[in-house]
PDB file of C-alpha atoms in Angstrom:
ATOM      1  CA  UNK A   1      13.809 -15.053  -2.938  1.00  0.00           C
ATOM      2  CA  UNK A   2      11.856 -12.472  -4.186  1.00  0.00           C
ATOM      3  CA  UNK A   3       9.177 -12.315  -1.544  1.00  0.00           C
ATOM      4  CA  UNK A   4       5.955 -12.453  -4.442  1.00  0.00           C
ATOM      5  CA  UNK A   5       5.998 -15.041  -6.688  1.00  0.00           C
ATOM      6  CA  UNK A   6       4.602 -15.733  -9.939  1.00  0.00           C
ATOM      7  CA  UNK A   7       3.970 -17.480 -12.899  1.00  0.00           C
ATOM      8  CA  UNK A   8       5.043 -15.001 -15.148  1.00  0.00           C
ATOM      9  CA  UNK A   9       3.113 -16.934 -18.676  1.00  0.00           C
ATOM     10  CA  UNK A  10       1.720 -15.837 -21.311  1.00  0.00           C
ATOM     11  CA  UNK A  11      -1.080 -17.948 -20.614  1.00  0.00           C
ATOM     12  CA  UNK A  12      -2.570 -18.539 -24.094  1.00  0.00           C
ATOM     13  CA  UNK A  13      -6.469 -19.623 -24.079  1.00  0.00           C
ATOM     14  CA  UNK A  14      -9.499 -19.223 -25.904  1.00  0.00           C
ATOM     15  CA  UNK A  15     -12.445 -17.641 -25.175  1.00  0.00           C
ATOM     16  CA  UNK A  16     -15.185 -18.965 -22.691  1.00  0.00           C
ATOM     17  CA  UNK A  17     -11.634 -21.750 -20.972  1.00  0.00           C
ATOM     18  CA  UNK A  18     -11.305 -21.225 -17.118  1.00  0.00           C
ATOM     19  CA  UNK A  19      -7.523 -20.267 -16.122  1.00  0.00           C
ATOM     20  CA  UNK A  20      -5.848 -20.285 -13.139  1.00  0.00           C
ATOM     21  CA  UNK A  21      -2.463 -18.372 -11.870  1.00  0.00           C
ATOM     22  CA  UNK A  22      -1.265 -18.925  -8.518  1.00  0.00           C
ATOM     23  CA  UNK A  23       0.385 -17.213  -5.906  1.00  0.00           C
ATOM     24  CA  UNK A  24       3.084 -17.318  -2.829  1.00  0.00           C
ATOM     25  CA  UNK A  25       4.475 -14.630  -1.206  1.00  0.00           C
ATOM     26  CA  UNK A  26       7.439 -14.598   1.518  1.00  0.00           C
ATOM     27  CA  UNK A  27       6.201 -12.672   4.619  1.00  0.00           C
ATOM     28  CA  UNK A  28       4.117 -15.084   7.263  1.00  0.00           C
ATOM     29  CA  UNK A  29       3.151 -11.497   8.693  1.00  0.00           C
ATOM     30  CA  UNK A  30       1.372 -10.673   5.494  1.00  0.00           C
ATOM     31  CA  UNK A  31      -2.612  -9.143   6.589  1.00  0.00           C
ATOM     32  CA  UNK A  32      -3.616  -7.940   3.136  1.00  0.00           C
ATOM     33  CA  UNK A  33      -4.516  -9.280  -0.520  1.00  0.00           C
ATOM     34  CA  UNK A  34      -5.070  -8.789  -3.363  1.00  0.00           C
ATOM     35  CA  UNK A  35      -5.675  -9.165  -7.045  1.00  0.00           C
ATOM     36  CA  UNK A  36      -4.488  -6.139  -9.370  1.00  0.00           C
ATOM     37  CA  UNK A  37      -4.782  -6.272 -12.776  1.00  0.00           C
ATOM     38  CA  UNK A  38      -2.795  -3.951 -15.641  1.00  0.00           C
ATOM     39  CA  UNK A  39      -3.880  -2.996 -19.333  1.00  0.00           C
ATOM     40  CA  UNK A  40      -0.808  -2.484 -21.309  1.00  0.00           C
ATOM     41  CA  UNK A  41       0.388   1.081 -20.629  1.00  0.00           C
ATOM     42  CA  UNK A  42      -1.738   1.931 -17.985  1.00  0.00           C
ATOM     43  CA  UNK A  43      -1.386   1.884 -13.987  1.00  0.00           C
ATOM     44  CA  UNK A  44      -2.697  -0.817 -12.328  1.00  0.00           C
ATOM     45  CA  UNK A  45      -6.181  -1.187 -11.108  1.00  0.00           C
ATOM     46  CA  UNK A  46      -7.249  -3.772  -7.761  1.00  0.00           C
ATOM     47  CA  UNK A  47      -9.634  -6.418  -9.311  1.00  0.00           C
ATOM     48  CA  UNK A  48     -10.811  -7.661  -6.098  1.00  0.00           C
ATOM     49  CA  UNK A  49      -8.939  -8.041  -2.900  1.00  0.00           C
ATOM     50  CA  UNK A  50      -8.343 -11.895  -1.340  1.00  0.00           C
ATOM     51  CA  UNK A  51     -10.129 -13.368   1.547  1.00  0.00           C
ATOM     52  CA  UNK A  52      -9.047 -16.194   3.937  1.00  0.00           C
ATOM     53  CA  UNK A  53     -12.731 -17.944   3.722  1.00  0.00           C
ATOM     54  CA  UNK A  54     -12.226 -17.777  -0.206  1.00  0.00           C
ATOM     55  CA  UNK A  55     -14.371 -14.814  -2.058  1.00  0.00           C
ATOM     56  CA  UNK A  56     -16.275 -14.157  -5.815  1.00  0.00           C
ATOM     57  CA  UNK A  57     -16.968 -11.382  -7.759  1.00  0.00           C
ATOM     58  CA  UNK A  58     -18.927 -12.981 -11.150  1.00  0.00           C
ATOM     59  CA  UNK A  59     -16.636 -15.114 -13.071  1.00  0.00           C
ATOM     60  CA  UNK A  60     -14.144 -14.670 -10.603  1.00  0.00           C
ATOM     61  CA  UNK A  61     -13.163 -16.817  -8.014  1.00  0.00           C
ATOM     62  CA  UNK A  62     -10.635 -15.976  -5.654  1.00  0.00           C
ATOM     63  CA  UNK A  63      -8.644 -18.455  -2.186  1.00  0.00           C
ATOM     64  CA  UNK A  64      -6.245 -18.021   0.398  1.00  0.00           C
ATOM     65  CA  UNK A  65      -3.750 -20.199   1.874  1.00  0.00           C
ATOM     66  CA  UNK A  66      -1.819 -18.856   4.930  1.00  0.00           C
ATOM     67  CA  UNK A  67      -0.827 -21.830   6.366  1.00  0.00           C
ATOM     68  CA  UNK A  68       1.067 -22.759   2.681  1.00  0.00           C
ATOM     69  CA  UNK A  69       1.451 -19.136   2.190  1.00  0.00           C
ATOM     70  CA  UNK A  70      -0.594 -19.395  -1.661  1.00  0.00           C
ATOM     71  CA  UNK A  71      -3.075 -16.939  -2.993  1.00  0.00           C
ATOM     72  CA  UNK A  72      -4.640 -17.703  -6.597  1.00  0.00           C
ATOM     73  CA  UNK A  73      -7.473 -16.436  -9.159  1.00  0.00           C
ATOM     74  CA  UNK A  74      -9.521 -18.659 -11.345  1.00  0.00           C
ATOM     75  CA  UNK A  75     -10.827 -17.538 -13.798  1.00  0.00           C
ATOM     76  CA  UNK A  76     -14.319 -18.606 -15.644  1.00  0.00           C
ATOM     77  CA  UNK A  77     -15.661 -17.986 -19.073  1.00  0.00           C
ATOM     78  CA  UNK A  78     -12.962 -15.998 -20.544  1.00  0.00           C
ATOM     79  CA  UNK A  79     -13.221 -13.398 -22.105  1.00  0.00           C
ATOM     80  CA  UNK A  80     -11.361 -11.102 -24.815  1.00  0.00           C
ATOM     81  CA  UNK A  81     -11.344  -8.404 -22.179  1.00  0.00           C
ATOM     82  CA  UNK A  82      -9.634 -10.007 -19.969  1.00  0.00           C
ATOM     83  CA  UNK A  83      -6.303 -10.531 -21.818  1.00  0.00           C
ATOM     84  CA  UNK A  84      -4.605  -7.565 -19.495  1.00  0.00           C
ATOM     85  CA  UNK A  85      -1.451  -8.904 -16.993  1.00  0.00           C
ATOM     86  CA  UNK A  86      -2.420  -9.740 -13.362  1.00  0.00           C
ATOM     87  CA  UNK A  87      -0.646  -8.725 -10.677  1.00  0.00           C
ATOM     88  CA  UNK A  88      -0.572 -10.746  -6.591  1.00  0.00           C
ATOM     89  CA  UNK A  89      -0.055  -7.995  -4.013  1.00  0.00           C
ATOM     90  CA  UNK A  90       0.309  -8.628  -0.489  1.00  0.00           C
ATOM     91  CA  UNK A  91       0.704  -6.485   2.318  1.00  0.00           C
ATOM     92  CA  UNK A  92       1.383  -5.684   5.542  1.00  0.00           C
ATOM     93  CA  UNK A  93       3.421  -2.036   6.107  1.00  0.00           C
ATOM     94  CA  UNK A  94       3.734  -1.668   2.636  1.00  0.00           C
ATOM     95  CA  UNK A  95       2.699  -3.649  -0.206  1.00  0.00           C
ATOM     96  CA  UNK A  96       4.714  -5.785  -2.169  1.00  0.00           C
ATOM     97  CA  UNK A  97       3.892  -7.164  -5.686  1.00  0.00           C
ATOM     98  CA  UNK A  98       4.462  -9.663  -8.167  1.00  0.00           C
ATOM     99  CA  UNK A  99       6.068  -9.437 -11.622  1.00  0.00           C
ATOM    100  CA  UNK A 100       2.600 -10.571 -12.841  1.00  0.00           C
ATOM    101  CA  UNK A 101       1.098 -12.401 -14.965  1.00  0.00           C
ATOM    102  CA  UNK A 102       0.000 -12.558 -18.404  1.00  0.00           C
ATOM    103  CA  UNK A 103      -2.754 -13.333 -20.021  1.00  0.00           C
ATOM    104  CA  UNK A 104      -3.533 -13.963 -23.571  1.00  0.00           C
ATOM    105  CA  UNK A 105      -7.567 -14.606 -24.598  1.00  0.00           C
ATOM    106  CA  UNK A 106      -7.611 -15.401 -28.156  1.00  0.00           C
ATOM    107  CA  UNK A 107     -11.140 -16.253 -30.164  1.00  0.00           C
TER     108      UNK A 107
ATOM    109  CA  UNK B   1     -14.117   8.057  -6.681  1.00  0.00           C
ATOM    110  CA  UNK B   2     -10.376   8.598  -5.743  1.00  0.00           C
ATOM    111  CA  UNK B   3      -7.561  10.354  -7.320  1.00  0.00           C
ATOM    112  CA  UNK B   4      -3.944   9.827  -7.431  1.00  0.00           C
ATOM    113  CA  UNK B   5      -2.380  12.695 -10.032  1.00  0.00           C
ATOM    114  CA  UNK B   6       1.642  12.648 -10.753  1.00  0.00           C
ATOM    115  CA  UNK B   7       2.746  15.935 -12.312  1.00  0.00           C
ATOM    116  CA  UNK B   8       3.887  14.564 -15.714  1.00  0.00           C
ATOM    117  CA  UNK B   9       2.445  11.910 -18.400  1.00  0.00           C
ATOM    118  CA  UNK B  10       6.060  11.868 -19.615  1.00  0.00           C
ATOM    119  CA  UNK B  11       9.603  13.760 -18.307  1.00  0.00           C
ATOM    120  CA  UNK B  12      12.884  12.865 -20.728  1.00  0.00           C
ATOM    121  CA  UNK B  13      15.991  14.749 -19.013  1.00  0.00           C
ATOM    122  CA  UNK B  14      19.409  14.824 -18.928  1.00  0.00           C
ATOM    123  CA  UNK B  15      21.659  12.488 -17.321  1.00  0.00           C
ATOM    124  CA  UNK B  16      22.688  14.874 -14.368  1.00  0.00           C
ATOM    125  CA  UNK B  17      19.684  16.844 -13.846  1.00  0.00           C
ATOM    126  CA  UNK B  18      17.760  17.065 -10.715  1.00  0.00           C
ATOM    127  CA  UNK B  19      14.131  15.958 -10.873  1.00  0.00           C
ATOM    128  CA  UNK B  20      11.273  16.088  -9.075  1.00  0.00           C
ATOM    129  CA  UNK B  21       8.239  13.635  -9.461  1.00  0.00           C
ATOM    130  CA  UNK B  22       4.874  14.864  -8.211  1.00  0.00           C
ATOM    131  CA  UNK B  23       2.195  13.270  -6.827  1.00  0.00           C
ATOM    132  CA  UNK B  24      -0.844  14.400  -4.954  1.00  0.00           C
ATOM    133  CA  UNK B  25      -4.159  12.497  -4.012  1.00  0.00           C
ATOM    134  CA  UNK B  26      -7.719  13.902  -2.509  1.00  0.00           C
ATOM    135  CA  UNK B  27      -8.712  11.114  -0.027  1.00  0.00           C
ATOM    136  CA  UNK B  28      -6.545  12.345   2.876  1.00  0.00           C
ATOM    137  CA  UNK B  29      -4.463   9.050   2.869  1.00  0.00           C
ATOM    138  CA  UNK B  30      -2.313   7.898   5.627  1.00  0.00           C
ATOM    139  CA  UNK B  31       0.237   5.865   3.482  1.00  0.00           C
ATOM    140  CA  UNK B  32       1.949   6.780  -0.229  1.00  0.00           C
ATOM    141  CA  UNK B  33       4.029   4.460  -2.844  1.00  0.00           C
ATOM    142  CA  UNK B  34       6.475   5.509  -4.837  1.00  0.00           C
ATOM    143  CA  UNK B  35       7.502   2.519  -7.765  1.00  0.00           C
ATOM    144  CA  UNK B  36       8.780   1.967 -10.614  1.00  0.00           C
ATOM    145  CA  UNK B  37       8.143  -0.532 -13.121  1.00  0.00           C
ATOM    146  CA  UNK B  38      10.037  -2.396 -15.817  1.00  0.00           C
ATOM    147  CA  UNK B  39       9.761  -5.578 -18.273  1.00  0.00           C
ATOM    148  CA  UNK B  40      10.044  -8.458 -16.594  1.00  0.00           C
ATOM    149  CA  UNK B  41      10.838  -6.993 -13.387  1.00  0.00           C
ATOM    150  CA  UNK B  42       7.155  -5.874 -12.168  1.00  0.00           C
ATOM    151  CA  UNK B  43       6.822  -3.152  -9.572  1.00  0.00           C
ATOM    152  CA  UNK B  44       9.205  -2.931  -6.752  1.00  0.00           C
ATOM    153  CA  UNK B  45       9.547  -0.162  -4.176  1.00  0.00           C
ATOM    154  CA  UNK B  46      11.767   2.512  -4.360  1.00  0.00           C
ATOM    155  CA  UNK B  47       9.873   4.920  -1.103  1.00  0.00           C
ATOM    156  CA  UNK B  48       7.166   4.673   1.232  1.00  0.00           C
ATOM    157  CA  UNK B  49       5.914   7.155   3.755  1.00  0.00           C
ATOM    158  CA  UNK B  50       2.703   6.389   6.236  1.00  0.00           C
ATOM    159  CA  UNK B  51       2.317  10.538   7.744  1.00  0.00           C
ATOM    160  CA  UNK B  52       3.448  13.497   6.676  1.00  0.00           C
ATOM    161  CA  UNK B  53       7.485  14.043   7.073  1.00  0.00           C
ATOM    162  CA  UNK B  54       7.827  10.475   7.496  1.00  0.00           C
ATOM    163  CA  UNK B  55       9.314   8.060   5.246  1.00  0.00           C
ATOM    164  CA  UNK B  56      10.714   4.499   4.975  1.00  0.00           C
ATOM    165  CA  UNK B  57      12.736   3.000   2.670  1.00  0.00           C
ATOM    166  CA  UNK B  58      11.295   0.618   0.149  1.00  0.00           C
ATOM    167  CA  UNK B  59      13.852  -1.830  -1.470  1.00  0.00           C
ATOM    168  CA  UNK B  60      15.377   0.116  -3.422  1.00  0.00           C
ATOM    169  CA  UNK B  61      16.034   3.404  -2.692  1.00  0.00           C
ATOM    170  CA  UNK B  62      19.915   4.314  -3.959  1.00  0.00           C
ATOM    171  CA  UNK B  63      19.746   7.112  -6.552  1.00  0.00           C
ATOM    172  CA  UNK B  64      16.454   8.510  -5.080  1.00  0.00           C
ATOM    173  CA  UNK B  65      14.589  11.062  -2.360  1.00  0.00           C
ATOM    174  CA  UNK B  66      11.869  11.754  -1.729  1.00  0.00           C
ATOM    175  CA  UNK B  67       9.242  14.453   0.484  1.00  0.00           C
ATOM    176  CA  UNK B  68       6.305  14.741   2.409  1.00  0.00           C
ATOM    177  CA  UNK B  69       5.464  17.765   3.574  1.00  0.00           C
ATOM    178  CA  UNK B  70       1.558  17.803   4.037  1.00  0.00           C
ATOM    179  CA  UNK B  71      -0.892  14.867   3.693  1.00  0.00           C
ATOM    180  CA  UNK B  72      -1.730  15.023   0.122  1.00  0.00           C
ATOM    181  CA  UNK B  73       1.084  15.509  -1.337  1.00  0.00           C
ATOM    182  CA  UNK B  74       4.874  12.962  -1.987  1.00  0.00           C
ATOM    183  CA  UNK B  75       7.657  14.403  -4.139  1.00  0.00           C
ATOM    184  CA  UNK B  76      10.055  11.673  -4.988  1.00  0.00           C
ATOM    185  CA  UNK B  77      13.047  13.529  -6.165  1.00  0.00           C
ATOM    186  CA  UNK B  78      15.872  12.223  -8.544  1.00  0.00           C
ATOM    187  CA  UNK B  79      18.915  14.097  -7.086  1.00  0.00           C
ATOM    188  CA  UNK B  80      21.855  13.039 -10.628  1.00  0.00           C
ATOM    189  CA  UNK B  81      19.090  12.111 -13.346  1.00  0.00           C
ATOM    190  CA  UNK B  82      20.903   8.368 -14.636  1.00  0.00           C
ATOM    191  CA  UNK B  83      20.224   6.287 -17.281  1.00  0.00           C
ATOM    192  CA  UNK B  84      19.494   3.239 -15.932  1.00  0.00           C
ATOM    193  CA  UNK B  85      16.837   5.514 -13.925  1.00  0.00           C
ATOM    194  CA  UNK B  86      14.412   4.880 -17.034  1.00  0.00           C
ATOM    195  CA  UNK B  87      11.753   3.360 -16.656  1.00  0.00           C
ATOM    196  CA  UNK B  88       7.260   3.958 -15.263  1.00  0.00           C
ATOM    197  CA  UNK B  89       7.269   5.677 -11.861  1.00  0.00           C
ATOM    198  CA  UNK B  90       4.333   4.943 -10.475  1.00  0.00           C
ATOM    199  CA  UNK B  91       2.764   6.927  -7.171  1.00  0.00           C
ATOM    200  CA  UNK B  92       0.023   5.489  -4.861  1.00  0.00           C
ATOM    201  CA  UNK B  93      -1.883   6.197  -1.913  1.00  0.00           C
ATOM    202  CA  UNK B  94      -3.612   3.891   0.485  1.00  0.00           C
ATOM    203  CA  UNK B  95      -5.749   4.509   3.591  1.00  0.00           C
ATOM    204  CA  UNK B  96      -6.927   3.293   6.183  1.00  0.00           C
ATOM    205  CA  UNK B  97     -10.926   2.030   6.930  1.00  0.00           C
ATOM    206  CA  UNK B  98     -12.829   2.484  10.987  1.00  0.00           C
ATOM    207  CA  UNK B  99     -11.663  -1.237  11.799  1.00  0.00           C
ATOM    208  CA  UNK B 100      -8.244  -0.617  11.216  1.00  0.00           C
ATOM    209  CA  UNK B 101      -7.956  -1.874   8.464  1.00  0.00           C
ATOM    210  CA  UNK B 102      -5.871  -0.358   5.090  1.00  0.00           C
ATOM    211  CA  UNK B 103      -7.476   0.248   2.046  1.00  0.00           C
ATOM    212  CA  UNK B 104      -5.997  -1.415  -1.245  1.00  0.00           C
ATOM    213  CA  UNK B 105      -3.423   1.241  -3.054  1.00  0.00           C
ATOM    214  CA  UNK B 106      -4.623   3.632  -5.306  1.00  0.00           C
ATOM    215  CA  UNK B 107      -2.458   4.310  -8.658  1.00  0.00           C
ATOM    216  CA  UNK B 108      -1.773   7.480 -10.446  1.00  0.00           C
ATOM    217  CA  UNK B 109      -1.309   7.072 -14.147  1.00  0.00           C
ATOM    218  CA  UNK B 110       2.429   7.371 -14.610  1.00  0.00           C
ATOM    219  CA  UNK B 111       4.978   8.812 -15.301  1.00  0.00           C
ATOM    220  CA  UNK B 112       6.847   7.524 -18.285  1.00  0.00           C
ATOM    221  CA  UNK B 113      11.261   9.537 -17.734  1.00  0.00           C
ATOM    222  CA  UNK B 114      13.257   8.763 -20.079  1.00  0.00           C
ATOM    223  CA  UNK B 115      16.924   9.871 -19.009  1.00  0.00           C
ATOM    224  CA  UNK B 116      19.498  10.347 -21.853  1.00  0.00           C
TER     225      UNK B 116
END
């Protein structure tokens, strides 16, 4: 079983849609949680950190459920520019990446 | 801005060659990482280092070694390159806040290595 698992997608959604990505992790000692975004042929970049209380940044909301070892990312009012691969990342002394979920937003 | 710089964007090497991939960060970060990224497999950790001269194996260290002689530089070495090491290699660094918590990871632009 992989340490961090994500639905690979692709998710094909129209502009304006709401889309949710889920991620599960296996190591209960994990201490830090992130969502990264990766555009084609580019390096991953931080989208947002994920906190136990949940956090929001504009159209993006991240949630963490430690008991279920589950992380989510909600994107509201999708834009064409949101098309990318979204990586779930879990850390303790090292960072473990999920394989990523592809999102394609179409007009 | 944090800057993580990898020495090459594209590299073509022959089977059996010894290959050096260099990574330099300018933020005095303690932790540095080497990943490879392949389609459908995501980023897989090869080696990481949490201090000068310290190194830890990641999930796929076979065929690789690393060197961290200075805090800002972390080198990945392919002792004898093979075609199955053709991949995108990504270096990352991560610091520590005053609270003791770690920052997020910052990535270099990647090196696309082709072994022929």
